[in-house]
């Protein structure tokens, strides 16, 4: 063979070597559009809505509170069991039993310094989740324009999220096979089952801050990149233990649409701002999300742990279920670059994996996941994720090794 014939071969090898040697920047991040002013959490004025919380008393009984003030490390609140409420986690039921007018009167009395409505301090780590006890919820994907763009999604979609909510000061478990990612969201609960849109319109609505952790390694391997709405991968990737931290403040707004639109939510990773948006940036508002969910009640395309599921059971969003807003831009995950795909293809060929039953697509995805694991870009043990909001409080989550917290119990069982 003449030497000239070796040139294309040598050039291809050199190019391949260059591609393999060109690693990705481990510090690369998705851009965000942040507001100029730092977020300061304040109590929603009583003229705009009620704010409630939940703690356990000395006898470990669930105790509803009417919040009268928010500080840096604690809230001030009235123990509503001293004013006719039962020991219950059903905060919407407490409002229905006592009445908004009576609760507003208690609030006004404590603001005047009267003896009727005496506020007491409660530390943030005393607060329980206000999400209820449901173990299955309705999640929303790519419902903020910028997040849809950064994940290359073409549509808003829903999927069932499994697992109970954890409290506002909590942990999330990490293992070395995970690409653990954060998401801040707004969440809504109702005082009744939602079977038709008229139920939504008539329902008392509670809004709270929530988070949604994702194992991007699981999602990368399971997702149908041509059809996010297929239901493949999302429930498995987002239903891990303690993947649903929730806030300790429940707001019952007088004008829910205006409240959601104005509410600002942010994510801080080790103190650095990584997400910043307002509810008005949602593509579909909660009413439109509800319509979409109710119209998708019969399909069993949603897979979780190998079984098929419907998005909702019995054609309704249950009273114990949460409707989630989706998250804004700024997550850790970034789609594979062309270099990552090229490296995967090259390795697939030179390793001889193409001679096995491993598909090229599967091999390239695993190559991408391996590179992302090696980069250390995703959440690691001892990192802290803080979700904050204008008037829904704060969630503080620490990443820990394993599936158990310091007391030997999953955080969701505390």
Short mmCIF file of C-alpha atoms in Angstrom, two decimals:
data_model
loop_
_atom_site.label_atom_id
_atom_site.label_comp_id
_atom_site.label_asym_id
_atom_site.label_seq_id
_atom_site.Cartn_x
_atom_site.Cartn_y
_atom_site.Cartn_z
CA UNK A 1 0.00 0.00 0.00
CA UNK A 2 1.36 3.41 -0.95
CA UNK A 3 2.12 5.79 1.94
CA UNK A 4 -0.46 8.26 0.69
CA UNK A 5 -3.20 5.81 1.54
CA UNK A 6 -2.20 5.92 5.20
CA UNK A 7 -2.91 9.64 5.47
CA UNK A 8 -6.72 9.40 5.90
CA UNK A 9 -6.29 6.60 8.41
CA UNK A 10 -3.68 8.52 10.39
CA UNK A 11 -5.80 11.69 10.24
CA UNK A 12 -8.82 9.80 11.58
CA UNK A 13 -6.77 8.35 14.42
CA UNK A 14 -5.34 11.75 15.31
CA UNK A 15 -8.82 13.30 15.26
CA UNK A 16 -10.17 10.53 17.44
CA UNK A 17 -7.28 10.98 19.87
CA UNK A 18 -8.02 14.71 20.05
CA UNK A 19 -11.70 14.10 20.71
CA UNK A 20 -10.90 11.62 23.46
CA UNK A 21 -8.43 14.01 25.07
CA UNK A 22 -10.80 17.00 25.05
CA UNK A 23 -12.59 16.64 28.36
CA UNK A 24 -15.56 18.75 29.46
CA UNK A 25 -15.18 21.60 31.91
CA UNK A 26 -16.26 20.14 35.28
CA UNK A 27 -17.36 23.61 36.43
CA UNK A 28 -19.69 24.30 33.51
CA UNK A 29 -23.21 25.33 34.51
CA UNK A 30 -26.48 26.24 32.91
CA UNK A 31 -26.97 30.02 32.76
CA UNK A 32 -29.71 31.65 34.82
CA UNK A 33 -31.57 34.96 34.69
CA UNK A 34 -31.46 36.23 38.27
CA UNK A 35 -33.16 39.23 39.80
CA UNK A 36 -30.88 42.01 40.99
CA UNK A 37 -32.08 42.06 44.60
CA UNK A 38 -31.38 39.17 47.01
CA UNK A 39 -34.48 37.31 48.12
CA UNK A 40 -35.82 38.23 51.56
CA UNK A 41 -38.55 36.01 53.00
CA UNK A 42 -41.43 37.83 54.67
CA UNK A 43 -44.81 36.89 56.11
CA UNK A 44 -47.64 37.28 53.62
CA UNK A 45 -49.91 40.09 54.84
CA UNK A 46 -53.17 38.83 56.34
CA UNK A 47 -55.00 40.94 53.74
CA UNK A 48 -53.60 38.58 51.09
CA UNK A 49 -53.99 35.24 52.83
CA UNK A 50 -53.42 32.97 55.82
CA UNK A 51 -50.11 31.31 56.65
CA UNK A 52 -50.14 28.10 58.67
CA UNK A 53 -47.56 25.63 59.95
CA UNK A 54 -47.41 22.28 61.72
CA UNK A 55 -45.31 21.03 64.65
CA UNK A 56 -45.41 18.23 67.20
CA UNK A 57 -46.13 19.15 70.81
CA UNK A 58 -44.47 17.69 73.91
CA UNK A 59 -46.67 14.61 73.56
CA UNK A 60 -45.67 14.17 69.89
CA UNK A 61 -49.12 15.19 68.68
CA UNK A 62 -49.42 17.07 65.41
CA UNK A 63 -50.28 20.66 66.25
CA UNK A 64 -51.53 23.26 63.73
CA UNK A 65 -50.20 26.81 64.00
CA UNK A 66 -51.27 30.21 62.68
CA UNK A 67 -48.05 31.98 61.67
CA UNK A 68 -47.73 35.61 62.79
CA UNK A 69 -44.09 36.34 62.00
CA UNK A 70 -41.03 34.98 60.16
CA UNK A 71 -37.44 35.51 61.32
CA UNK A 72 -34.05 34.30 60.17
CA UNK A 73 -34.13 31.09 62.21
CA UNK A 74 -37.66 30.80 63.57
CA UNK A 75 -41.29 31.69 63.13
CA UNK A 76 -43.77 33.20 65.54
CA UNK A 77 -47.11 31.41 65.65
CA UNK A 78 -50.30 30.82 67.60
CA UNK A 79 -51.07 27.26 68.75
CA UNK A 80 -54.50 26.70 67.25
CA UNK A 81 -55.30 23.76 69.54
CA UNK A 82 -55.70 26.42 72.23
CA UNK A 83 -58.46 27.98 70.13
CA UNK A 84 -60.61 25.03 69.15
CA UNK A 85 -58.55 23.11 66.59
CA UNK A 86 -57.81 19.44 66.99
CA UNK A 87 -54.40 17.80 66.85
CA UNK A 88 -54.27 17.14 63.12
CA UNK A 89 -52.06 17.55 60.07
CA UNK A 90 -55.05 18.63 57.96
CA UNK A 91 -54.39 22.37 57.84
CA UNK A 92 -57.02 23.04 55.20
CA UNK A 93 -59.53 21.25 57.40
CA UNK A 94 -58.52 23.43 60.37
CA UNK A 95 -59.26 26.58 58.34
CA UNK A 96 -62.63 25.14 57.35
CA UNK A 97 -63.46 24.27 60.98
CA UNK A 98 -62.38 27.54 62.60
CA UNK A 99 -63.16 29.89 59.74
CA UNK A 100 -60.95 32.45 58.05
CA UNK A 101 -62.67 35.31 59.87
CA UNK A 102 -61.89 33.84 63.30
CA UNK A 103 -58.27 33.19 62.32
CA UNK A 104 -57.91 36.74 61.05
CA UNK A 105 -59.23 37.93 64.40
CA UNK A 106 -56.64 35.88 66.28
CA UNK A 107 -53.92 37.33 64.08
CA UNK A 108 -55.12 40.89 64.66
CA UNK A 109 -55.26 40.32 68.43
CA UNK A 110 -51.66 39.17 68.60
CA UNK A 111 -50.57 42.14 66.53
CA UNK A 112 -52.22 44.41 69.12
CA UNK A 113 -50.44 42.59 71.92
CA UNK A 114 -53.62 41.15 73.35
CA UNK A 115 -53.72 38.08 75.56
CA UNK A 116 -56.14 36.12 73.36
CA UNK A 117 -53.76 35.33 70.54
CA UNK A 118 -50.33 34.79 72.08
CA UNK A 119 -47.54 33.98 69.61
CA UNK A 120 -44.68 31.68 70.52
CA UNK A 121 -41.36 31.07 68.73
CA UNK A 122 -40.77 27.84 66.81
CA UNK A 123 -37.42 27.01 65.23
CA UNK A 124 -37.40 26.05 61.56
CA UNK A 125 -36.18 22.54 62.38
CA UNK A 126 -39.28 22.00 64.55
CA UNK A 127 -41.60 22.48 61.59
CA UNK A 128 -43.18 19.46 59.90
CA UNK A 129 -44.02 19.08 56.24
CA UNK A 130 -47.30 20.75 55.25
CA UNK A 131 -47.66 18.48 52.20
CA UNK A 132 -49.83 15.88 53.92
CA UNK A 133 -49.30 12.13 54.09
CA UNK A 134 -49.79 11.17 50.46
CA UNK A 135 -47.33 8.75 48.89
CA UNK A 136 -48.12 9.59 45.28
CA UNK A 137 -48.16 13.01 43.65
CA UNK A 138 -48.54 14.69 40.25
CA UNK A 139 -45.29 16.17 38.96
CA UNK A 140 -44.80 18.50 36.00
CA UNK A 141 -41.87 18.58 33.59
CA UNK A 142 -40.33 21.52 31.69
CA UNK A 143 -43.10 23.93 32.70
CA UNK A 144 -40.79 26.96 32.71
CA UNK A 145 -39.64 28.21 29.30
CA UNK A 146 -35.93 28.53 30.09
CA UNK A 147 -35.78 25.08 31.69
CA UNK A 148 -37.49 23.59 28.64
CA UNK A 149 -34.80 25.20 26.49
CA UNK A 150 -31.87 23.98 28.61
CA UNK A 151 -33.20 20.40 28.56
CA UNK A 152 -34.28 20.59 24.88
CA UNK A 153 -37.87 19.70 25.71
CA UNK A 154 -40.66 20.66 23.32
CA UNK A 155 -43.63 20.38 25.64
CA UNK A 156 -44.96 20.43 29.20
CA UNK A 157 -45.59 16.91 30.48
CA UNK A 158 -46.70 15.19 33.68
CA UNK A 159 -45.78 12.01 35.51
CA UNK A 160 -46.53 10.40 38.88
CA UNK A 161 -43.98 11.00 41.63
CA UNK A 162 -43.91 8.37 44.38
CA UNK A 163 -42.87 8.81 48.01
CA UNK A 164 -43.82 10.90 51.01
CA UNK A 165 -42.73 14.45 51.63
CA UNK A 166 -39.90 15.23 54.06
CA UNK A 167 -39.76 18.24 56.42
CA UNK A 168 -38.18 21.62 55.65
CA UNK A 169 -34.92 20.78 57.45
CA UNK A 170 -33.89 17.38 56.16
CA UNK A 171 -31.37 15.21 54.34
CA UNK A 172 -31.19 13.48 50.98
CA UNK A 173 -29.25 10.27 50.47
CA UNK A 174 -26.40 9.98 47.96
CA UNK A 175 -24.59 6.97 46.58
CA UNK A 176 -21.68 6.81 44.15
CA UNK A 177 -23.80 5.66 41.20
CA UNK A 178 -26.01 8.77 41.35
CA UNK A 179 -26.01 11.97 39.37
CA UNK A 180 -27.98 13.81 42.05
CA UNK A 181 -29.65 17.03 40.87
CA UNK A 182 -31.86 19.66 42.54
CA UNK A 183 -35.09 21.41 41.52
CA UNK A 184 -37.11 24.07 43.33
CA UNK A 185 -40.87 24.15 42.75
CA UNK A 186 -44.20 25.50 43.91
CA UNK A 187 -46.73 22.95 45.13
CA UNK A 188 -50.50 23.06 45.61
CA UNK A 189 -52.92 20.98 47.67
CA UNK A 190 -56.72 21.07 47.81
CA UNK A 191 -59.47 20.65 50.41
CA UNK A 192 -61.26 18.09 48.21
CA UNK A 193 -60.71 15.56 45.43
CA UNK A 194 -60.39 17.16 42.00
CA UNK A 195 -62.34 15.12 39.44
CA UNK A 196 -63.49 17.94 37.14
CA UNK A 197 -62.22 21.46 36.61
CA UNK A 198 -65.21 22.83 38.53
CA UNK A 199 -63.79 21.07 41.61
CA UNK A 200 -60.54 22.97 41.13
CA UNK A 201 -62.36 26.28 40.86
CA UNK A 202 -64.41 25.61 43.99
CA UNK A 203 -61.57 24.18 46.09
CA UNK A 204 -59.70 25.96 48.85
CA UNK A 205 -56.09 25.91 47.70
CA UNK A 206 -52.96 25.71 49.80
CA UNK A 207 -49.59 26.62 48.30
CA UNK A 208 -46.18 25.66 49.67
CA UNK A 209 -42.53 25.53 48.66
CA UNK A 210 -41.18 22.16 47.61
CA UNK A 211 -38.13 20.51 46.08
CA UNK A 212 -37.67 17.66 43.64
CA UNK A 213 -34.40 15.73 43.60
CA UNK A 214 -33.49 13.66 40.54
CA UNK A 215 -31.03 10.88 39.83
CA UNK A 216 -29.96 11.95 36.34
CA UNK A 217 -28.08 8.68 35.81
CA UNK A 218 -31.33 6.72 36.05
CA UNK A 219 -33.15 9.26 33.90
CA UNK A 220 -30.43 9.31 31.23
CA UNK A 221 -30.60 5.53 30.87
CA UNK A 222 -34.41 5.28 30.82
CA UNK A 223 -35.68 8.43 29.11
CA UNK A 224 -37.18 8.42 25.63
CA UNK A 225 -35.35 11.45 24.22
CA UNK A 226 -37.82 11.70 21.35
CA UNK A 227 -40.88 11.71 23.61
CA UNK A 228 -40.56 12.99 27.19
CA UNK A 229 -44.33 12.49 27.55
CA UNK A 230 -43.89 8.74 27.11
CA UNK A 231 -43.59 8.38 30.87
CA UNK A 232 -40.29 6.52 30.69
CA UNK A 233 -37.70 7.24 33.35
CA UNK A 234 -39.12 10.19 35.24
CA UNK A 235 -40.94 8.37 38.03
CA UNK A 236 -37.97 6.06 38.67
CA UNK A 237 -35.46 8.94 38.62
CA UNK A 238 -37.51 11.26 40.85
CA UNK A 239 -39.03 8.90 43.42
CA UNK A 240 -35.96 8.03 45.46
CA UNK A 241 -35.97 8.06 49.27
CA UNK A 242 -36.34 11.62 50.58
CA UNK A 243 -36.47 13.08 47.05
CA UNK A 244 -39.45 15.28 47.98
CA UNK A 245 -38.48 17.89 50.60
CA UNK A 246 -41.30 20.29 51.37
CA UNK A 247 -41.69 23.59 53.14
CA UNK A 248 -43.05 24.17 56.61
CA UNK A 249 -45.39 27.03 55.69
CA UNK A 250 -48.73 26.64 53.96
CA UNK A 251 -50.26 29.76 52.44
CA UNK A 252 -53.98 29.90 51.69
CA UNK A 253 -54.12 32.93 49.40
CA UNK A 254 -57.23 35.01 48.82
CA UNK A 255 -56.23 35.41 45.17
CA UNK A 256 -54.30 32.24 44.39
CA UNK A 257 -53.51 33.15 40.79
CA UNK A 258 -51.98 36.50 41.73
CA UNK A 259 -50.13 34.97 44.67
CA UNK A 260 -48.55 32.21 42.59
CA UNK A 261 -47.60 34.65 39.85
CA UNK A 262 -45.81 36.99 42.25
CA UNK A 263 -44.11 34.36 44.41
CA UNK A 264 -40.35 34.16 43.87
CA UNK A 265 -38.47 30.88 44.36
CA UNK A 266 -34.70 30.35 44.36
CA UNK A 267 -32.14 27.59 44.86
CA UNK A 268 -28.85 28.14 46.66
CA UNK A 269 -26.16 25.49 46.28
CA UNK A 270 -23.68 25.93 49.13
CA UNK A 271 -24.76 29.56 49.28
CA UNK A 272 -24.45 30.22 45.54
CA UNK A 273 -27.59 31.21 43.62
CA UNK A 274 -28.47 28.57 40.99
CA UNK A 275 -32.20 29.04 40.31
CA UNK A 276 -34.33 32.20 40.45
CA UNK A 277 -37.85 32.61 39.05
CA UNK A 278 -41.40 33.69 39.79
CA UNK A 279 -44.54 31.64 39.40
CA UNK A 280 -45.67 33.88 36.54
CA UNK A 281 -42.96 32.25 34.42
CA UNK A 282 -44.82 28.92 34.42
CA UNK A 283 -45.96 27.93 30.93
CA UNK A 284 -49.09 26.30 32.33
CA UNK A 285 -50.59 27.67 35.52
CA UNK A 286 -52.05 25.35 38.15
CA UNK A 287 -55.53 25.46 36.63
CA UNK A 288 -54.19 24.59 33.16
CA UNK A 289 -52.02 21.85 34.66
CA UNK A 290 -55.11 20.44 36.35
CA UNK A 291 -57.00 20.38 33.05
CA UNK A 292 -54.07 18.60 31.41
CA UNK A 293 -53.85 16.02 34.19
CA UNK A 294 -57.58 15.27 34.21
CA UNK A 295 -57.50 14.80 30.43
CA UNK A 296 -54.74 12.18 30.82
CA UNK A 297 -56.39 9.97 33.44
CA UNK A 298 -56.65 6.65 31.59
CA UNK A 299 -53.26 5.99 29.99
CA UNK A 300 -51.12 3.36 31.73
CA UNK A 301 -47.89 4.43 30.00
CA UNK A 302 -46.21 5.63 33.19
CA UNK A 303 -43.62 3.11 34.33
CA UNK A 304 -42.27 2.85 37.87
CA UNK A 305 -40.12 0.00 39.13
CA UNK A 306 -41.16 -2.11 36.14
CA UNK A 307 -44.91 -1.70 36.59
CA UNK A 308 -47.36 0.38 34.57
CA UNK A 309 -49.32 3.15 36.28
CA UNK A 310 -51.87 5.81 35.52
CA UNK A 311 -51.04 9.44 36.17
CA UNK A 312 -53.93 9.62 38.66
CA UNK A 313 -56.18 6.93 40.10
CA UNK A 314 -59.98 6.88 39.79
CA UNK A 315 -59.90 9.83 37.42
CA UNK A 316 -59.13 12.40 40.12
CA UNK A 317 -56.34 14.25 41.87
CA UNK A 318 -56.84 12.96 45.39
CA UNK A 319 -57.12 15.22 48.42
CA UNK A 320 -53.90 13.67 49.78
CA UNK A 321 -51.98 14.34 46.56
CA UNK A 322 -49.79 17.30 45.65
CA UNK A 323 -49.79 19.08 42.28
CA UNK A 324 -46.26 20.27 41.46
CA UNK A 325 -45.39 23.22 39.23
CA UNK A 326 -42.18 22.05 37.57
CA UNK A 327 -38.87 23.87 37.98
CA UNK A 328 -37.16 26.89 36.40
CA UNK A 329 -33.78 26.99 34.65
CA UNK A 330 -30.48 26.39 36.41
CA UNK A 331 -30.43 22.66 37.17
CA UNK A 332 -27.09 20.84 37.08
CA UNK A 333 -27.97 18.53 34.19
CA UNK A 334 -26.83 19.51 30.71
CA UNK A 335 -27.51 17.34 27.63
CA UNK A 336 -24.49 15.44 26.23
CA UNK A 337 -22.12 17.54 24.14
CA UNK A 338 -21.05 16.40 20.67
CA UNK A 339 -17.62 15.54 22.10
CA UNK A 340 -19.15 13.30 24.75
CA UNK A 341 -21.20 11.51 22.10
CA UNK A 342 -18.16 11.21 19.81
CA UNK A 343 -16.06 9.77 22.61
CA UNK A 344 -18.80 7.27 23.40
CA UNK A 345 -19.04 6.15 19.77
CA UNK A 346 -15.25 5.83 19.46
CA UNK A 347 -15.04 3.75 22.63
CA UNK A 348 -17.91 1.59 21.44
CA UNK A 349 -15.97 0.73 18.31
CA UNK A 350 -12.42 0.35 19.67
CA UNK A 351 -13.57 -1.64 22.72
CA UNK A 352 -15.31 -4.20 20.54
CA UNK A 353 -18.58 -3.61 22.37
CA UNK A 354 -20.35 -3.52 19.01
CA UNK A 355 -19.66 -7.27 18.81
CA UNK A 356 -21.72 -7.84 21.96
CA UNK A 357 -25.43 -7.44 22.56
CA UNK A 358 -24.89 -3.91 23.90
CA UNK A 359 -26.48 -1.37 21.58
CA UNK A 360 -24.55 1.66 20.44
CA UNK A 361 -27.11 3.98 22.05
CA UNK A 362 -26.90 2.20 25.39
CA UNK A 363 -23.11 2.26 25.32
CA UNK A 364 -22.93 5.98 24.50
CA UNK A 365 -25.40 6.82 27.29
CA UNK A 366 -23.37 4.81 29.80
CA UNK A 367 -20.21 6.53 28.58
CA UNK A 368 -21.87 9.92 29.14
CA UNK A 369 -23.05 8.94 32.63
CA UNK A 370 -19.57 7.67 33.49
CA UNK A 371 -17.98 10.96 32.43
CA UNK A 372 -20.50 12.96 34.44
CA UNK A 373 -19.87 10.78 37.50
CA UNK A 374 -16.12 11.35 37.14
CA UNK A 375 -16.58 15.11 36.76
CA UNK A 376 -18.03 15.56 40.25
CA UNK A 377 -20.37 18.27 38.91
CA UNK A 378 -23.45 16.81 40.53
CA UNK A 379 -24.33 16.95 44.23
CA UNK A 380 -21.84 15.38 46.62
CA UNK A 381 -21.98 14.44 50.32
CA UNK A 382 -21.93 17.37 52.78
CA UNK A 383 -23.27 19.82 50.21
CA UNK A 384 -26.23 21.95 51.23
CA UNK A 385 -29.17 22.85 49.02
CA UNK A 386 -31.40 25.66 50.23
CA UNK A 387 -34.71 26.41 48.54
CA UNK A 388 -36.12 29.84 49.44
CA UNK A 389 -39.25 31.78 48.58
CA UNK A 390 -40.82 35.19 49.06
CA UNK A 391 -43.40 34.12 51.64
CA UNK A 392 -43.35 30.31 51.77
CA UNK A 393 -40.26 29.96 53.92
CA UNK A 394 -37.11 27.91 53.38
CA UNK A 395 -36.15 24.28 52.84
CA UNK A 396 -32.63 23.24 53.89
CA UNK A 397 -31.39 19.86 52.66
CA UNK A 398 -28.00 18.33 53.41
CA UNK A 399 -26.61 15.61 51.13
CA UNK A 400 -25.51 12.54 53.11
CA UNK A 401 -24.14 9.10 52.32
CA UNK A 402 -26.54 6.17 52.36
CA UNK A 403 -30.29 5.88 52.97
CA UNK A 404 -30.48 6.76 56.64
CA UNK A 405 -30.15 9.89 58.73
CA UNK A 406 -28.26 10.22 61.97
CA UNK A 407 -31.09 8.68 63.99
CA UNK A 408 -31.14 5.56 61.83
CA UNK A 409 -34.46 6.33 60.12
CA UNK A 410 -35.22 7.69 56.67
CA UNK A 411 -35.94 11.40 56.93
CA UNK A 412 -39.47 10.80 55.62
CA UNK A 413 -40.21 8.59 58.64
CA UNK A 414 -39.12 11.03 61.32
#
